[in-house]
XYZ file of N, CA and C in Angstrom:
234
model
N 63.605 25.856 -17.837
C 64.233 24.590 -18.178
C 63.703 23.502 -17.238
N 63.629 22.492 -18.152
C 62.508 21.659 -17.181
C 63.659 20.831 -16.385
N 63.759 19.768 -15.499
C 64.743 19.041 -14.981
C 64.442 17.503 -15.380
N 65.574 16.704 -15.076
C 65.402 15.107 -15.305
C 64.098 14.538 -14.605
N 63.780 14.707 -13.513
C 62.681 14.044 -12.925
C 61.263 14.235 -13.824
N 61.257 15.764 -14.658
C 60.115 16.608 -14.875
C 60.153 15.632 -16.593
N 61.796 16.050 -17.008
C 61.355 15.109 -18.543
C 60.730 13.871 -18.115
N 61.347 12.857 -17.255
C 61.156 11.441 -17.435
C 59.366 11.308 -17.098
N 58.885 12.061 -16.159
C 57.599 12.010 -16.507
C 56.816 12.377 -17.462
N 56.742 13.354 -18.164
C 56.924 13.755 -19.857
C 56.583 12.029 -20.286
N 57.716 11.942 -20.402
C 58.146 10.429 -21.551
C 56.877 9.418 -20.712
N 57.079 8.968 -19.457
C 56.179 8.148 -19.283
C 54.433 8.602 -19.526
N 54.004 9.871 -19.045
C 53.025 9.952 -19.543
C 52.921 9.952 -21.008
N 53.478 10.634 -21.943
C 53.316 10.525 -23.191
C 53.331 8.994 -23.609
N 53.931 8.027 -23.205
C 53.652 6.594 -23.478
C 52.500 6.466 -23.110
N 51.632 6.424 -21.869
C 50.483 5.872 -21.217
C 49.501 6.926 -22.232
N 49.432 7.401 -22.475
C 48.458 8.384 -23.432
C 48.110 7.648 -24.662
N 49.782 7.730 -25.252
C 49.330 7.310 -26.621
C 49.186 5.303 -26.647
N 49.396 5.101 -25.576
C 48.840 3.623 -25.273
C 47.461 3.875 -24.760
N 46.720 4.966 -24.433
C 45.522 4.774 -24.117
C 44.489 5.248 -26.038
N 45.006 6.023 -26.199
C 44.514 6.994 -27.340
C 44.440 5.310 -28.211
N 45.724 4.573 -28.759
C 45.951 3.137 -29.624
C 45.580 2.223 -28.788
N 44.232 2.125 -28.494
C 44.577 0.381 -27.650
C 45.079 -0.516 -28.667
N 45.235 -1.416 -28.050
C 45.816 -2.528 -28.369
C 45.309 -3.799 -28.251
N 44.990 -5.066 -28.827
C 44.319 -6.150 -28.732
C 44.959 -7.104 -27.898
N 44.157 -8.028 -26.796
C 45.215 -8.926 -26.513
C 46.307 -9.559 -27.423
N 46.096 -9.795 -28.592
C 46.969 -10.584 -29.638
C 48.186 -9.482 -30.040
N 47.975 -8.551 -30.147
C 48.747 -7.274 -30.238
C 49.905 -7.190 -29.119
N 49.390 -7.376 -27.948
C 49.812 -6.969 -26.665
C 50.835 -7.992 -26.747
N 50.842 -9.463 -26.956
C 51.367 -10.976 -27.242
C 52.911 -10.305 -27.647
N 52.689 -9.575 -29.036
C 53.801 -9.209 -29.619
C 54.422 -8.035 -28.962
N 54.037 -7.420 -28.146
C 55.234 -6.206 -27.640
C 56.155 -7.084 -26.569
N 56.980 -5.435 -26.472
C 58.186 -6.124 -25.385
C 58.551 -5.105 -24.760
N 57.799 -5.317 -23.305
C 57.779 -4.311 -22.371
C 58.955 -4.165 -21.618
N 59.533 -3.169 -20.938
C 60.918 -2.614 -20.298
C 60.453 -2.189 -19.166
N 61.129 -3.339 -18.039
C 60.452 -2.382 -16.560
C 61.991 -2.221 -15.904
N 61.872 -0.677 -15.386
C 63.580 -0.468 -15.448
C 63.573 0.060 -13.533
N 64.585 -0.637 -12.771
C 64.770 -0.410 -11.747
C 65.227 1.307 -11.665
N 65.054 2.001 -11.083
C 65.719 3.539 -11.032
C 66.871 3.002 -10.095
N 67.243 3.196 -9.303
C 68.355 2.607 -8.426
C 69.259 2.048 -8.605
N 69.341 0.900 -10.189
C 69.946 0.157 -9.965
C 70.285 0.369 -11.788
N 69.827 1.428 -12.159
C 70.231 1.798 -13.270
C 71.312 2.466 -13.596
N 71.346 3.138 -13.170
C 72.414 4.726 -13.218
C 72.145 5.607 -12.430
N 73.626 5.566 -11.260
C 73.586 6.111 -10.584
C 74.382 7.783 -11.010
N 73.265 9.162 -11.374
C 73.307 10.327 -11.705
C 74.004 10.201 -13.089
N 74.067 8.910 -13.717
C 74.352 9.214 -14.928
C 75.639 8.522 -15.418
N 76.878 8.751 -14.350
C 77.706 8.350 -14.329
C 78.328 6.959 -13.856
N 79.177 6.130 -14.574
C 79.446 4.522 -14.360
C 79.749 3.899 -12.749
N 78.953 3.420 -11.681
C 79.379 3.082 -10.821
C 80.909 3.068 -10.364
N 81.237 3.679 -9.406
C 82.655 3.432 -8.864
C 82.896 2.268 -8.372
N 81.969 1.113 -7.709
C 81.819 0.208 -6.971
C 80.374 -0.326 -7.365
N 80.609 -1.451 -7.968
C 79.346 -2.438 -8.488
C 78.710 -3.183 -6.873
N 77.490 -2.890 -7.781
C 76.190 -2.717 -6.443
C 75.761 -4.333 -6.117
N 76.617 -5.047 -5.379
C 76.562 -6.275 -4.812
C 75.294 -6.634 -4.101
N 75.276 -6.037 -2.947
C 74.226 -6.439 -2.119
C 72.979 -5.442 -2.402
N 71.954 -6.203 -2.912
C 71.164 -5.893 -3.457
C 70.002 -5.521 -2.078
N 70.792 -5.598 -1.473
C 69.307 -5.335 0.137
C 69.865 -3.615 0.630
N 70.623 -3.257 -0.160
C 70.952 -1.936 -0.141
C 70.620 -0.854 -1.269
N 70.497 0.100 -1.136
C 70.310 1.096 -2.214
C 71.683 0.938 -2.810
N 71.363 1.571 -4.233
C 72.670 0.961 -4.830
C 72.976 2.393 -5.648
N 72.246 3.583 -5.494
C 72.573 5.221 -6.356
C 71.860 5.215 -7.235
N 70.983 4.839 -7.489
C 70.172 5.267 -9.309
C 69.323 6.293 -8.753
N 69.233 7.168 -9.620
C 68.523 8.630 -9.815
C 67.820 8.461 -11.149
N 66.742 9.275 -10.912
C 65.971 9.768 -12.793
C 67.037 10.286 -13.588
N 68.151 10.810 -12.732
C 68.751 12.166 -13.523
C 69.441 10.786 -14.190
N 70.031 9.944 -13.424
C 71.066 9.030 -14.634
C 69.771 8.514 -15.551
N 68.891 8.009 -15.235
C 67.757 7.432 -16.430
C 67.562 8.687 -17.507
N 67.204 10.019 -16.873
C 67.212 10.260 -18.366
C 68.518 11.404 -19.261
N 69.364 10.786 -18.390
C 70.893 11.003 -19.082
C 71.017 9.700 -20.181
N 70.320 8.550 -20.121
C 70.523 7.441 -21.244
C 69.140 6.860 -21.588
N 68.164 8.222 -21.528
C 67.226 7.944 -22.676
C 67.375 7.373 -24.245
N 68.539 7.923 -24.416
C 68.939 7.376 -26.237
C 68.937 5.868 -26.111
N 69.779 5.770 -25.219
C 70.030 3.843 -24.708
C 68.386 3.478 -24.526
N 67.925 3.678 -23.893
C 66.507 3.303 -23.701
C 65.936 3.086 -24.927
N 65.556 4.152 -25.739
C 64.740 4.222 -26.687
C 65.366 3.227 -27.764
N 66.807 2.848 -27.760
C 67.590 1.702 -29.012
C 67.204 0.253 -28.374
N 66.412 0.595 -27.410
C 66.776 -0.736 -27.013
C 65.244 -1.789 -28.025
N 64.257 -0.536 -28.411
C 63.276 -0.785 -29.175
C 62.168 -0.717 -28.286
């Protein structure tokens, strides 16, 4: 059984692949809509913050494991 850290690389390489395999034209590129996602400040192990992450000059709990506990969320987001 693979673990969260092991899928989420999975998913990102399988993106960079099949973005290498399809290039894409600058004019192409114009129309996407790229997602750059903080780990830290996403989900911390998955579960809803007990205490919202104010000071941002601190680690704030995000793990892979909460990122790919809301892969579904990710992937709706388009």
């Amino acid at each position: 059984m693979m673990g969260a850290g092991q899928v989420l690389v999975l998913v990102v390489w399988s993106f960079l692949l099949a973005t290498c395999v399809h290039s894409r034209t600058a004019e192409e590129w114009k129309s996407r809509i790229i997602y750059q996602l903080l780990t830290d400040r996403f989900s911390p192990s998955g579960a809803a913050p007990s205490q919202p992450c104010t000071d941002l000059r601190n680690y704030c709990g995000g793990t892979f494991r909460g990122v790919a506990q809301h892969l579904d969320y990710i992937q709706g987001l388009g």
